[in-house]
Every structure is written in structure tokens, then in C-alpha cells.
GROMACS .gro file of C-alpha atoms in nm:
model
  407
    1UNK     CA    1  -8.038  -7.060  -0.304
    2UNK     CA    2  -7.827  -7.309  -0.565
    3UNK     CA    3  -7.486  -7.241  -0.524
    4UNK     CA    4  -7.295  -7.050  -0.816
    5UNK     CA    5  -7.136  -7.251  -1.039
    6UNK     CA    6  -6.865  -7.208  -1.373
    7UNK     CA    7  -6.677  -7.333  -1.619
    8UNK     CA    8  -6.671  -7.733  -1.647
    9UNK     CA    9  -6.901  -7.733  -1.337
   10UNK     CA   10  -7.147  -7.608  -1.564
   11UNK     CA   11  -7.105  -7.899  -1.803
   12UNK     CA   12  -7.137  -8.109  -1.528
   13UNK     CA   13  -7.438  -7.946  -1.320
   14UNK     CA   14  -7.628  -7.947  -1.682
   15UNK     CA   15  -7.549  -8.317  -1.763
   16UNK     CA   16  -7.642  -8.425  -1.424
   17UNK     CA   17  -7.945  -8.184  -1.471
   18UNK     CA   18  -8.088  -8.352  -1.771
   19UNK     CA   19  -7.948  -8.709  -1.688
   20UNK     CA   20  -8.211  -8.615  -1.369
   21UNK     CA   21  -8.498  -8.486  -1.562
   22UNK     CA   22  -8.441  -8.797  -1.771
   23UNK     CA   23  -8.530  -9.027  -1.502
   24UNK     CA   24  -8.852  -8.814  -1.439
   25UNK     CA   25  -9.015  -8.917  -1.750
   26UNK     CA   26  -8.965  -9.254  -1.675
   27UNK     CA   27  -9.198  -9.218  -1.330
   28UNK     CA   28  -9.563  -9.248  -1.406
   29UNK     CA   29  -9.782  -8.945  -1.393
   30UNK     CA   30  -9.924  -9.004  -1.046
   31UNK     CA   31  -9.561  -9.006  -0.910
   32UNK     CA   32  -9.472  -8.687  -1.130
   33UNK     CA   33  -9.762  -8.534  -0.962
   34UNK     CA   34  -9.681  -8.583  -0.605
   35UNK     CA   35  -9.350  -8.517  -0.628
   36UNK     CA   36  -9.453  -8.184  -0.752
   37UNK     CA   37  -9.732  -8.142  -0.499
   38UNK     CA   38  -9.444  -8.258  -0.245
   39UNK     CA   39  -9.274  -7.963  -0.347
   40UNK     CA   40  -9.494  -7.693  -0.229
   41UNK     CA   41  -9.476  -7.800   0.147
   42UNK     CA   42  -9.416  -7.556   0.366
   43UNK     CA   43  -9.050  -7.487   0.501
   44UNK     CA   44  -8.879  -7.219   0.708
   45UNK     CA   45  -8.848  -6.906   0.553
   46UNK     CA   46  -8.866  -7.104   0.218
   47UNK     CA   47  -8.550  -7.320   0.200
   48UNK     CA   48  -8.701  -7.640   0.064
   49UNK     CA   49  -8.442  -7.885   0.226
   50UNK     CA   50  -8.476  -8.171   0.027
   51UNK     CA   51  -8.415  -8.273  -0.285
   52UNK     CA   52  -8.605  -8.592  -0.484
   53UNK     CA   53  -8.444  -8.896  -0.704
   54UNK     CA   54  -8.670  -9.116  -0.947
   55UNK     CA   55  -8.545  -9.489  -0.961
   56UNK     CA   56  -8.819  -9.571  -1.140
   57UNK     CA   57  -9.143  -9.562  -1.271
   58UNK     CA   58  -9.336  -9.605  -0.903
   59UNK     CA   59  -9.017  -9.551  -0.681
   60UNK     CA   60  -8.835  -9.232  -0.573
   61UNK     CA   61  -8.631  -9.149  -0.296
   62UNK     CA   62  -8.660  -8.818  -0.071
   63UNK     CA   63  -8.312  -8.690   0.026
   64UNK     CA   64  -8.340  -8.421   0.351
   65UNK     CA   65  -8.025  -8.208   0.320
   66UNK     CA   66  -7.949  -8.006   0.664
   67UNK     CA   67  -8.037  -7.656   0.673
   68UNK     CA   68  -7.827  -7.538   0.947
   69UNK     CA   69  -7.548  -7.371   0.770
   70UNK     CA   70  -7.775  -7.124   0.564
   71UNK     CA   71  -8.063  -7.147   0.892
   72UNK     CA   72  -7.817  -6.965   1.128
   73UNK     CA   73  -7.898  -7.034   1.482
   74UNK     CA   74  -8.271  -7.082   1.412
   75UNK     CA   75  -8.314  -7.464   1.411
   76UNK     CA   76  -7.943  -7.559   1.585
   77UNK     CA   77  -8.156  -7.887   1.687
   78UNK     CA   78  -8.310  -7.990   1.358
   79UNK     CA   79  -8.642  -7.964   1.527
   80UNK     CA   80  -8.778  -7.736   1.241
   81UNK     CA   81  -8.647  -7.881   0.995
   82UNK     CA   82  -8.771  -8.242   1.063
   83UNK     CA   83  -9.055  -8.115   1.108
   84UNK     CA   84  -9.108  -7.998   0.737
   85UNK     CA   85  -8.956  -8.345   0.610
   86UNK     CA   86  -9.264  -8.494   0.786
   87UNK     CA   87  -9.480  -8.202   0.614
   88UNK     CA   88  -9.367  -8.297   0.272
   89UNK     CA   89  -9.367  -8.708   0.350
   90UNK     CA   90  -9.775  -8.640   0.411
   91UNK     CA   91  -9.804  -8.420   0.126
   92UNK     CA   92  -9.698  -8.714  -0.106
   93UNK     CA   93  -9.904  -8.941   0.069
   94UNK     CA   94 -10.255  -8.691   0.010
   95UNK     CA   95 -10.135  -8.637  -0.350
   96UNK     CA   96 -10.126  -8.981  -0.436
   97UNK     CA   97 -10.448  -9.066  -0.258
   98UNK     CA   98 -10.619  -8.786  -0.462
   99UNK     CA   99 -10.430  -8.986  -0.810
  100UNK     CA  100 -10.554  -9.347  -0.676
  101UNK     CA  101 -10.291  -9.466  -0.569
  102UNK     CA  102 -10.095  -9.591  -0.222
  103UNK     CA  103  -9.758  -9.496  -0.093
  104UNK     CA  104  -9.511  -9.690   0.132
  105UNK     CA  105  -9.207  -9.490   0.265
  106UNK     CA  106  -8.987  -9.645   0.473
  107UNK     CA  107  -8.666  -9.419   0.612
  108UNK     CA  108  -8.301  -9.529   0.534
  109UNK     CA  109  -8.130  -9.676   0.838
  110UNK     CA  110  -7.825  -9.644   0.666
  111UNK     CA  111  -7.842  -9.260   0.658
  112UNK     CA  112  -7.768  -8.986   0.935
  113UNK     CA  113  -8.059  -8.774   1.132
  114UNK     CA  114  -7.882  -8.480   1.006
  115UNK     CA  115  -7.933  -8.604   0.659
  116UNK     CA  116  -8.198  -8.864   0.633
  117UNK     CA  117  -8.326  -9.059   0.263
  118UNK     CA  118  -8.666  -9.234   0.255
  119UNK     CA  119  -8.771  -9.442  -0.016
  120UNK     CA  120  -9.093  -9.450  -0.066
  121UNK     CA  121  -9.328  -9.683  -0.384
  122UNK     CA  122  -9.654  -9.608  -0.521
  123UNK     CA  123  -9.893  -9.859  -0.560
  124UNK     CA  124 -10.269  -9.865  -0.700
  125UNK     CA  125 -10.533  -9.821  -0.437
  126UNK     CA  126 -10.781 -10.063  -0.423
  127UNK     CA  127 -11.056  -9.829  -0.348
  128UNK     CA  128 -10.971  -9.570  -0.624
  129UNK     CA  129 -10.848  -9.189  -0.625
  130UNK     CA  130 -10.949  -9.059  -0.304
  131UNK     CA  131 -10.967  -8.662  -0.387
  132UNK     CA  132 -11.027  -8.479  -0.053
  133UNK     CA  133 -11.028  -8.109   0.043
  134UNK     CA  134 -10.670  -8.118   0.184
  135UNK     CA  135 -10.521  -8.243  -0.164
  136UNK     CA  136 -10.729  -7.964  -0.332
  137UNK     CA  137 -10.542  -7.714  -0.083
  138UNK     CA  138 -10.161  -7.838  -0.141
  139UNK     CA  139 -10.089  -7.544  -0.395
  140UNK     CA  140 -10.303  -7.277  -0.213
  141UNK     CA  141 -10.159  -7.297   0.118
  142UNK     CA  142  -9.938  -7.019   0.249
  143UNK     CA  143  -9.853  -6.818   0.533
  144UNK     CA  144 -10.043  -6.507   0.607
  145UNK     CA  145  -9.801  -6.236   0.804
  146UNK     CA  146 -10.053  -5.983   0.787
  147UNK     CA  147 -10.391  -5.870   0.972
  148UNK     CA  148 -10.674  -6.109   0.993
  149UNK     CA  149 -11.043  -6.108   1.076
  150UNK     CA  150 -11.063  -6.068   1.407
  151UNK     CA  151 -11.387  -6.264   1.451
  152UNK     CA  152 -11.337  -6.578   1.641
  153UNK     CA  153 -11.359  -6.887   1.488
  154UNK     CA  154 -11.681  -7.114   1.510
  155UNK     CA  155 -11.728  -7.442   1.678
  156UNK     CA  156 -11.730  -7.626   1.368
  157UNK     CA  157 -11.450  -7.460   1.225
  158UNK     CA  158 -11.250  -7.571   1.508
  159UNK     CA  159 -11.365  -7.936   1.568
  160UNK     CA  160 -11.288  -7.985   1.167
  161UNK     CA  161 -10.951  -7.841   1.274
  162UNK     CA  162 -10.874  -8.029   1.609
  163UNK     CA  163 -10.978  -8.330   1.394
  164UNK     CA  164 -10.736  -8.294   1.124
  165UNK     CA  165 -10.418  -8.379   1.339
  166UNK     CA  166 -10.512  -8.721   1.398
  167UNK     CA  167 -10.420  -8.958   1.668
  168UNK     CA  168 -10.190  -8.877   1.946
  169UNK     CA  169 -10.209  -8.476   1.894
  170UNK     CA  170 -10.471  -8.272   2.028
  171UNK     CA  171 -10.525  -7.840   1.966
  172UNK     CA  172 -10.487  -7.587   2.223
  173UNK     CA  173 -10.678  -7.223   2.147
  174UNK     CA  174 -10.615  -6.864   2.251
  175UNK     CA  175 -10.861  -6.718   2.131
  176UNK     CA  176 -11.002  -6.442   2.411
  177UNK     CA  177 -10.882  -6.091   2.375
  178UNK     CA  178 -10.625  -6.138   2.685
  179UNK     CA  179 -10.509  -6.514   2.549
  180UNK     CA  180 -10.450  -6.293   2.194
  181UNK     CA  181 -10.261  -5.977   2.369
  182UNK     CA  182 -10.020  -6.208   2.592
  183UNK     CA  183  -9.921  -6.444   2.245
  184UNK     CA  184  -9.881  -6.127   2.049
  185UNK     CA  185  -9.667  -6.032   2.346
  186UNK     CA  186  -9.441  -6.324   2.315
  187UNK     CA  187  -9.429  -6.301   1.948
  188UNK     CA  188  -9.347  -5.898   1.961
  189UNK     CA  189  -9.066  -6.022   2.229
  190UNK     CA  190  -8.922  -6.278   1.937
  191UNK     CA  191  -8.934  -6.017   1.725
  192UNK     CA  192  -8.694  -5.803   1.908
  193UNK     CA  193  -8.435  -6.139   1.997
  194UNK     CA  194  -8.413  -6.168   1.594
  195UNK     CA  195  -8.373  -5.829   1.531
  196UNK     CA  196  -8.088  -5.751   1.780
  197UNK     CA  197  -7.905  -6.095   1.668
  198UNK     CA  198  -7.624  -6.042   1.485
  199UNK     CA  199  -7.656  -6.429   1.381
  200UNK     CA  200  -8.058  -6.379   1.293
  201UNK     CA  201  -7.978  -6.041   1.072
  202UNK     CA  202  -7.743  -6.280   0.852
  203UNK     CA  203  -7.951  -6.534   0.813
  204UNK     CA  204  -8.217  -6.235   0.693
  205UNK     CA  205  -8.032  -6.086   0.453
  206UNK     CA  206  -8.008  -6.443   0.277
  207UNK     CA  207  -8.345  -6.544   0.286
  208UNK     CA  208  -8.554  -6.196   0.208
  209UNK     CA  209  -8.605  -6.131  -0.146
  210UNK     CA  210  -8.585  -5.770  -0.240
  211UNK     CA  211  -8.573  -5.798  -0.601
  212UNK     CA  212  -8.262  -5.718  -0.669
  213UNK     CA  213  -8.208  -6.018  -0.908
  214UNK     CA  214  -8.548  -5.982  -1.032
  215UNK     CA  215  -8.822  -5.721  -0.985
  216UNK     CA  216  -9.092  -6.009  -0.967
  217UNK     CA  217  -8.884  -6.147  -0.713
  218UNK     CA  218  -9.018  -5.902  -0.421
  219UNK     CA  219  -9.358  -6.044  -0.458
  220UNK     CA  220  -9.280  -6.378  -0.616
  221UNK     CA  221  -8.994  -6.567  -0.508
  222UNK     CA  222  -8.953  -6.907  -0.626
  223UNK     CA  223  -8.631  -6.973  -0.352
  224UNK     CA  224  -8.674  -6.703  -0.068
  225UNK     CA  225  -8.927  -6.492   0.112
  226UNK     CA  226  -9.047  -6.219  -0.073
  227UNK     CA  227  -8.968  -5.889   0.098
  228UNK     CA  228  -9.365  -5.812  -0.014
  229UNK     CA  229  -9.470  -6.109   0.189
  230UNK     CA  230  -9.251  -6.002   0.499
  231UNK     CA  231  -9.540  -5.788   0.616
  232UNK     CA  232  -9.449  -5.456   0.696
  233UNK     CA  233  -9.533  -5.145   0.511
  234UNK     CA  234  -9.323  -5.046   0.213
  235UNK     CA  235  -9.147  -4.742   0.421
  236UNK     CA  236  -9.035  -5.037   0.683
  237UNK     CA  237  -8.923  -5.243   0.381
  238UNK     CA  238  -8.703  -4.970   0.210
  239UNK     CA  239  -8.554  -4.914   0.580
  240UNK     CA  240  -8.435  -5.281   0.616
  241UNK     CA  241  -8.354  -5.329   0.259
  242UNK     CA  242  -8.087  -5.064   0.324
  243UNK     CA  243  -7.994  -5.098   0.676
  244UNK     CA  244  -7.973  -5.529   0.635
  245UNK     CA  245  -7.614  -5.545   0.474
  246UNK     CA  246  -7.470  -5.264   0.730
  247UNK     CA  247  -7.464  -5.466   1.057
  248UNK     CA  248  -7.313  -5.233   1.290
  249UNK     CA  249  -7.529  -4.966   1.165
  250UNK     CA  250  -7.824  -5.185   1.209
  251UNK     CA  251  -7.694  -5.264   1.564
  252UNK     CA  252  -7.718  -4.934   1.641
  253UNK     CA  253  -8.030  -4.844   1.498
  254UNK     CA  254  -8.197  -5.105   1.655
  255UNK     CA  255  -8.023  -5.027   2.037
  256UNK     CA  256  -8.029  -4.649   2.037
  257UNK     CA  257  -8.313  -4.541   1.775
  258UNK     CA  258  -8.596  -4.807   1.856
  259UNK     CA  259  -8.504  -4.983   1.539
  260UNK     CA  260  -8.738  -5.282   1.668
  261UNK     CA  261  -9.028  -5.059   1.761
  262UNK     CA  262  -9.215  -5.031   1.434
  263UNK     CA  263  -9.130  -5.367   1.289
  264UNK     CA  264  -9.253  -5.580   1.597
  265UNK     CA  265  -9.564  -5.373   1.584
  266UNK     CA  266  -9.634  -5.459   1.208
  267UNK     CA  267  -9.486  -5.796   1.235
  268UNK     CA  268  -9.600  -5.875   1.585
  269UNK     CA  269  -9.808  -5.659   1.791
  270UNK     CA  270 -10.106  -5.586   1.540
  271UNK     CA  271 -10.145  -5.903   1.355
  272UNK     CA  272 -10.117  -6.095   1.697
  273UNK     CA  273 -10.470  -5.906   1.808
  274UNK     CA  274 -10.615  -5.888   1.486
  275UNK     CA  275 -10.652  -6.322   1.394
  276UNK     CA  276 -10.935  -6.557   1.507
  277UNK     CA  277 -10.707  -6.718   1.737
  278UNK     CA  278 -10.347  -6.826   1.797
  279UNK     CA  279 -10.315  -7.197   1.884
  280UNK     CA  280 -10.072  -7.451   2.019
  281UNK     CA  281 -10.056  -7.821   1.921
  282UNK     CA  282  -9.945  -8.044   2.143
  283UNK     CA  283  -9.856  -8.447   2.143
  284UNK     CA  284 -10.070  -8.628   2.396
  285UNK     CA  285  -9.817  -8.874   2.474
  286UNK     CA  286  -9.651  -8.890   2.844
  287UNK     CA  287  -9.303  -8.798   2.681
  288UNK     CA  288  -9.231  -8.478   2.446
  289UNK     CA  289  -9.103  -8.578   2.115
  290UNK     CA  290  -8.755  -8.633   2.113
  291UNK     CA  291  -8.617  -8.809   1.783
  292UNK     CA  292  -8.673  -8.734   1.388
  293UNK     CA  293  -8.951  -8.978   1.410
  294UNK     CA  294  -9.150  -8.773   1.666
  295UNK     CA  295  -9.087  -8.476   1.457
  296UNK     CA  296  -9.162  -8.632   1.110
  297UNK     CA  297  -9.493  -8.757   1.284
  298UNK     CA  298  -9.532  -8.391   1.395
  299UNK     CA  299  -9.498  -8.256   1.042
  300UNK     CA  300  -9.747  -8.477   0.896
  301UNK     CA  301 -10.011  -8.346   1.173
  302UNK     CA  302  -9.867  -7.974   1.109
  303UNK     CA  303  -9.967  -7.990   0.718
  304UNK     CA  304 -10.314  -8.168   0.767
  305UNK     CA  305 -10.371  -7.868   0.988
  306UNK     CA  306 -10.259  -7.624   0.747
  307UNK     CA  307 -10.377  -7.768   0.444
  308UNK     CA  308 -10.742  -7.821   0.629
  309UNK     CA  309 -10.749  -7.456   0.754
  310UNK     CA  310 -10.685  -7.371   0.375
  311UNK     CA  311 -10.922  -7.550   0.247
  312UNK     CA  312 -11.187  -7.404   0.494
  313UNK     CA  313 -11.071  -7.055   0.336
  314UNK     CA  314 -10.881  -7.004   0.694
  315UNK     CA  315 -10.554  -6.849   0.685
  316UNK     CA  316 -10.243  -6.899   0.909
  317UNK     CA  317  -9.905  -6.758   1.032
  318UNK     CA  318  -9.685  -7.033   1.225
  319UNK     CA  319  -9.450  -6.949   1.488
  320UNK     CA  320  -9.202  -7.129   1.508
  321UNK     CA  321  -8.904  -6.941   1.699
  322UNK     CA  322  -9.045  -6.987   2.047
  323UNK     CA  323  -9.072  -7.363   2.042
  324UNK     CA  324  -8.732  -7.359   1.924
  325UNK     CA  325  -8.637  -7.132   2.223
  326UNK     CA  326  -8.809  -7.351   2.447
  327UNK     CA  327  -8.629  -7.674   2.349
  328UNK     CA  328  -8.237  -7.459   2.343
  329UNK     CA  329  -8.331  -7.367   2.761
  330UNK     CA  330  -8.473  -7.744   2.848
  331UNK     CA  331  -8.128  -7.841   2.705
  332UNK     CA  332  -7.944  -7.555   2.900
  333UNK     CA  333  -8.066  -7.715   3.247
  334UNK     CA  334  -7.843  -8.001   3.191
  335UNK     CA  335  -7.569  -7.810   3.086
  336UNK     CA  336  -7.456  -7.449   3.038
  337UNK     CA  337  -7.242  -7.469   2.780
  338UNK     CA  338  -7.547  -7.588   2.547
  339UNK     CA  339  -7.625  -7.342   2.225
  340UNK     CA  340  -7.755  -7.025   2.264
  341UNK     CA  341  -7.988  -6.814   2.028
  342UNK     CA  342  -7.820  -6.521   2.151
  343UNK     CA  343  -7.447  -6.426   2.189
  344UNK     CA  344  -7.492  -6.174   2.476
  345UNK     CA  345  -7.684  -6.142   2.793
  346UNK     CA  346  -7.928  -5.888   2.728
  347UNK     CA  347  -8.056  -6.135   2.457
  348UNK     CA  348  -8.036  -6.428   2.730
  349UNK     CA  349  -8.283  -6.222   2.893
  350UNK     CA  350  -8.498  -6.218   2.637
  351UNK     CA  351  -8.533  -6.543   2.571
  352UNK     CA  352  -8.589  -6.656   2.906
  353UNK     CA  353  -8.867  -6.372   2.898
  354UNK     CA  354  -9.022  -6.575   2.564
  355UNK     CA  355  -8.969  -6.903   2.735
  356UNK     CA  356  -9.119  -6.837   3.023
  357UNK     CA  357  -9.434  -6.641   2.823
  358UNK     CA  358  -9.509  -6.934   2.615
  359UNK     CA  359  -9.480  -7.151   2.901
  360UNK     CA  360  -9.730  -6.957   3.106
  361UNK     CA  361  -9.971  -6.960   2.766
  362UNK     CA  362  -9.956  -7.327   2.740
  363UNK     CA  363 -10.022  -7.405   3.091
  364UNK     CA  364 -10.287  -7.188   3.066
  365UNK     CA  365 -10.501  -7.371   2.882
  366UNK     CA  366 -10.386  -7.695   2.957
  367UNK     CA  367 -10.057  -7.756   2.718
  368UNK     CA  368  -9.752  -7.929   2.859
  369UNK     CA  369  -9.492  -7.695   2.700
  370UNK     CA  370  -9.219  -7.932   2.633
  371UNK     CA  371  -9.464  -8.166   2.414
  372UNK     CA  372  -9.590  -7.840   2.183
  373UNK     CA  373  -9.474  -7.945   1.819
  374UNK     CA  374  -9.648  -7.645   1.679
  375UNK     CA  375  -9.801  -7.333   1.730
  376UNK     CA  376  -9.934  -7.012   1.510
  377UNK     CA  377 -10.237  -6.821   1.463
  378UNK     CA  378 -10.570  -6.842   1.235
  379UNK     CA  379 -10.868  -6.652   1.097
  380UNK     CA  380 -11.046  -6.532   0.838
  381UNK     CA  381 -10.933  -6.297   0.544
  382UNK     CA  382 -10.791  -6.312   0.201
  383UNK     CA  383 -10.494  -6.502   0.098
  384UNK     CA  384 -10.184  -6.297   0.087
  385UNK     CA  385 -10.138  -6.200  -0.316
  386UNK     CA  386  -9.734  -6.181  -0.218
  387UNK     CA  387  -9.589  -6.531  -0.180
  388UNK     CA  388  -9.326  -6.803  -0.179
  389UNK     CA  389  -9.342  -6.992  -0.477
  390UNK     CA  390  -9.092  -7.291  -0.525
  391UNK     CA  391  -8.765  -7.389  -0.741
  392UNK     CA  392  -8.937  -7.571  -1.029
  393UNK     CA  393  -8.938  -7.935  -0.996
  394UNK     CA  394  -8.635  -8.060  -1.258
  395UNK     CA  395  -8.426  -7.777  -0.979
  396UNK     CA  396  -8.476  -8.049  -0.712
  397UNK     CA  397  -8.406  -8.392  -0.880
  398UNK     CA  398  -8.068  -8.565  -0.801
  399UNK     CA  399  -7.945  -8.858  -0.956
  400UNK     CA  400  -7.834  -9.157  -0.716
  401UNK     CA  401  -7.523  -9.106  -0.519
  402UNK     CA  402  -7.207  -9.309  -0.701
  403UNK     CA  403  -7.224  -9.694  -0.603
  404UNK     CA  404  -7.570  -9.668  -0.436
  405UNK     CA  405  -7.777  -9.952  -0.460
  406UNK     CA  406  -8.070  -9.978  -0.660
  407UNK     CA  407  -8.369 -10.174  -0.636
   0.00000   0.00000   0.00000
């Protein structure tokens, strides 16, 4: 969410606003349109971490803007969050393919990992607009937390799939009734480690969108996740609407009174068994990725997956807490005193449980688990009709930052 702001800040915010949008009428329509495009990429939990400036007609820049304060302990690695600034950098690139044209983006060596700037100029393409099914899926894709078709996906389906990451990734399937019970397993078990954070409820009480600022919001919500879209029934919803802000009553709920029962088994448990099939993707190198450049690489393979599978009418549900899990105990080996999901042991437990379960389902069919750089499930059904939408485009233009160069 935009942080409040009065007084002569709101002089300022508006003059910077409309200095901003300005500078977006002097970028040609193909740019316009894949900046907007950019903007529907998929993020966790909806908090669209970057933010775009125009320089000119063909050039912008992408500025990443670290999540961690508002992501809790979530993504303490930035592994998540690189991840979508690689989503986003190949949803410009298939936007301006579909509008003719070629992009170049180079990252800024000048700027940190934590908050990175690529610049990035469209050119004509030689060979024309190049308008494929993934750029006709950009605005349709979204995540599915409900029940699926349970039907297993085709061969076909899944070679078109498996294709769609490209080079240097390959696609891992659980897809038999035992591969789907142990992944809903390890899911349901993730579940429960958010739940019983204190850190985790904080983080969802920021990012859930009841309504309470607008009615539309619960379905519809243009900065959050709707509470509609959460995927629980509306008796569950009411229940955490109320018990979210009251943390030691939650605590206690969820310790004494089976507070985590019925959620993980609407969240978890059901829609786990009922999907085509949950899948891993791994890179085939002999290293796991390590830097932002593995992981932007990993986005762009992440949203030609997603935007294929949409596009084939498929939908999908990432996970995305157990990789991160995964990646906080290969760090703990070397040292101890390394972050933590959890604050206390009983959650320690639980994550090594999860670690250890998603190791075991990787192995199983062939995955290295350290070199997973994402992992969800997929089937048939119909699109969710409770979504995130996105903070309208002139919301996420900056101007350039005071003596920055300009080409």
C-alpha cells in the first residue's frame, strides 16, 4: 500500500505525480503498452515491488524497491522477490514482441541487489509484431487458491508446458494420487508454520483485503489480496477477519482450539488433491542459483510457464513458502545464527518437517532440491472471478532520482 501522506506532501506527491504522468505521454504507444502489461506480473501476495520511469519516447527504466519490510520474514533472502523482477522483465519483453517491436535491458551496475534499476530501449523488430498466445494471456493470468479438476493433465498439455521454460530449466510432475497427497501434505504443514507465526499473522493482516476501505475491495483489490480470493469459505473469512488484529487471541485459538485445522484443509489439504498436478521446476545447471541474475532468469521461465498454462485455459496456485524454507535451512548448516522463519522451536520443527517433505518430493522424481526455482500446482477449471487487480499505471511512475544521469 502507498504510504499516507498530508499537507505540503500532498503538493508535492501530486506535482511529482503529474510531472510523472507527463513523461508517459512522451513514450510511444508500444512502450505505454508494455509498461502496462509489465504491470500485471505476478508478485507475492500482490505487492508489485517496482516502480517504472519514462526517459523518453523508447526508453524507461524499471526501479525494484525491496519488499522485506512490509514481506515480514517471507522472502528474508530476496529470492521471491527477484524472482518477480525477472517475471515482469519477460513480460515487457512478450508485450513488445506482440507491438513489433525489440527490447534491450541491461541492469544498473551502479545499483544495489536489494534495490536493483534496469534500463531497458525499444526498438522496431525487423520481422514485425510477433502476437503469441502468452502475450494474449498477460491480463488473464492469476492464481487459483481453490479446487481444480482433478483429471490429470495430457501429454500435450504438458510437453507445451515443459517447453515453455526454455533453456537450462526443465519440469518436474506430481501428478499420481500419492505424489498429490504427500505435496498437499507439505503445503497443509506451511499452512500451519504461517498461521502460528506471530511474524506471518502481521504480515497477513497487511496484505488481505477485507473491504473495509472499500466493499469492492474483498473481491477486487487493486493493491492487496482480496480476502474473496484467499480461498476459504465465508464462515472461515469472518473468523480471521476478526481474530487477525487480536494476536494473542489468535495465538491461542490457533494452539488450544485447532485454529489451523479448518483453514489448512480449505487452503491446503483439499485443493492439494483436487488439481491436475503439482509440479516443481528446476535449473539444470550443476550449481543452484545463487545471485539476482539466477533468479531474474528464473522469473522469466516462471511467467512463460504461467502465462502458457493460461493461455491453454490451465489454472495455477504457486507455492512459494517451501522453497523459501528450503534455502533459510541450507544457510543454517553453515551457521546457526542464520534467520529463522520461526521464533520458537515448535515452529523449528515444522519447518524442518516441510524441508525435509519437499526434499523427499523432489528427489522423488528426480529434482535436486536446492536448484528448484519454482513450484505450484495446475489443472483444469474456471478462472477464479475474485482477484488481484493492480495500482493503475500513473500509481507506479517515478520521476528520475535528483542528479541522475540521463541518456
Amino acid at each position: 500500500m502507498l504510504p499516507a501522506v498530508r499537507g505540503a506532501d500532498v503538493r508535492e506527491v501530486s506535482e511529482t505525480s503529474s510531472r510523472a504522468r507527463a513523461a508517459l505521454m512522451l513514450a510511444s504507444a508500444p512502450l505505454r503498452r508494455a509498461l502496462h502489461d509489465a504491470s500485471f506480473a505476478p508478485s507475492p501476495d500482490n505487492l508489485q515491488p517496482w516502480r517504472f520511469e519514462v526517459r523518453d519516447s523508447d526508453t524507461f527504466v524499471v526501479h525494484g524497491r525491496d519488499p522485506r519490510a512490509a514481506y515480514g520474514p517471507y522472502d528474508l533472502y530476496r529470492h521471491a522477490y527477484w524472482t518477480s523482477l525477472g517475471g515482469l522483465l519477460e513480460t515487457i519483453r512478450i508485450s513488445a514482441a506482440a507491438h513489433g517491436q525489440t527490447v534491450v535491458i541491461e541492469r544498473d551496475p551502479s545499483r544495489s541487489d536489494e534495490s536493483p534499476s534496469f534500463v531497458g530501449k525499444l526498438s522496431p523488430a525487423p520481422e514485425g509484431a510477433s502476437l503469441t498466445d502468452l502475450s494474449r494471456a498477460i491480463f488473464w493470468r492469476s492464481t487459483q487458491r481453490r479446487a481444480m479438476n482433478p483429471r490429470r493433465l495430457g501429454a500435450a498439455e504438458k510437453a507445451a508446458l515443459e517447453t515453455s521454460v526454455g533453456s537450462g530449466f526443465q519440469v518436474r510432475w506430481l501428478e499420481s494420487p500419492r505424489q498429490r497427497l504427500r505435496a498437499a501434505w507439505v503445503n497443509y504443514l506451511t499452512g500451519k508454520l504461517r498461521l502460528t507465526t506471530p511474524a506471518a499473522n502481521q504480515v497477513h493482516q497487511r496484505i488481505v483485503d477485507f473491504g473495509n476501505e472499500n466493499p469492492l475491495g474483498r473481491r477486487l483489490s487493486a493493491d492487496r489480496v482480496p480476502a474473496g480470493a484467499v480461498g476459504v469459505d465465508r464462515a472461515t473469512e469472518a473468523l480471521m477477519r476478526w481474530l487477525l488484529p487480536r494476536e494473542r487471541l489468535l495465538a491461542v485459538f490457533n494452539q488450544y482450539l485447532a485454529g489451523t485445522a479448518v483453514p489448512g484443509l480449505e487452503l491446503d489439504l483439499l485443493p492439494g488433491l483436487a488439481t491436475g498436478a503439482h509440479f516443481l521446476i528446476e535449473t539444470t545447471g550443476d550449481s543452484p542459483p545463487a545471485g539476482i541474475d539466477d533468479y531474474l532468469a528464473a522469473g522469466a521461465a516462471m511467467q512463460r510457464f504461467w502465462l502458457k498454462a493460461t493461455s491453454m485455459g490451465l489454472q495455477l496456485q504457486p507455492t512459494y513458502m517451501p522453497r523459501a524454507l528450503l534455502a533459510y535451512s541450507k544457510d543454517r548448516q553453515g551457521s546457526p545464527h542464520e534467520p529463522r522463519f520461526s521464533s520458537d522451536p515448535a515452529g523449528w520443527r515444522l519447518e524442518r518437517s516441510i524441508v525435509n517433505g519437499l526434499g523427499n518430493l523432489a528427489r522423488d522424481v528426480g529434482a535436486e532440491p536446492t536448484h528448484i526455482i519454482f513450484a505450484g500446482r495446475v489443472g483444469r477449471g474456471a478462472p477464479p472471478d475474485r482477484r488481484s487487480l493492480r495500482l493503475p499505471l500513473d500509481d507506479l511512475l517515478v520521476l528520475p532520482e535528483p542528479g541522475e544521469a540521463r541518456d
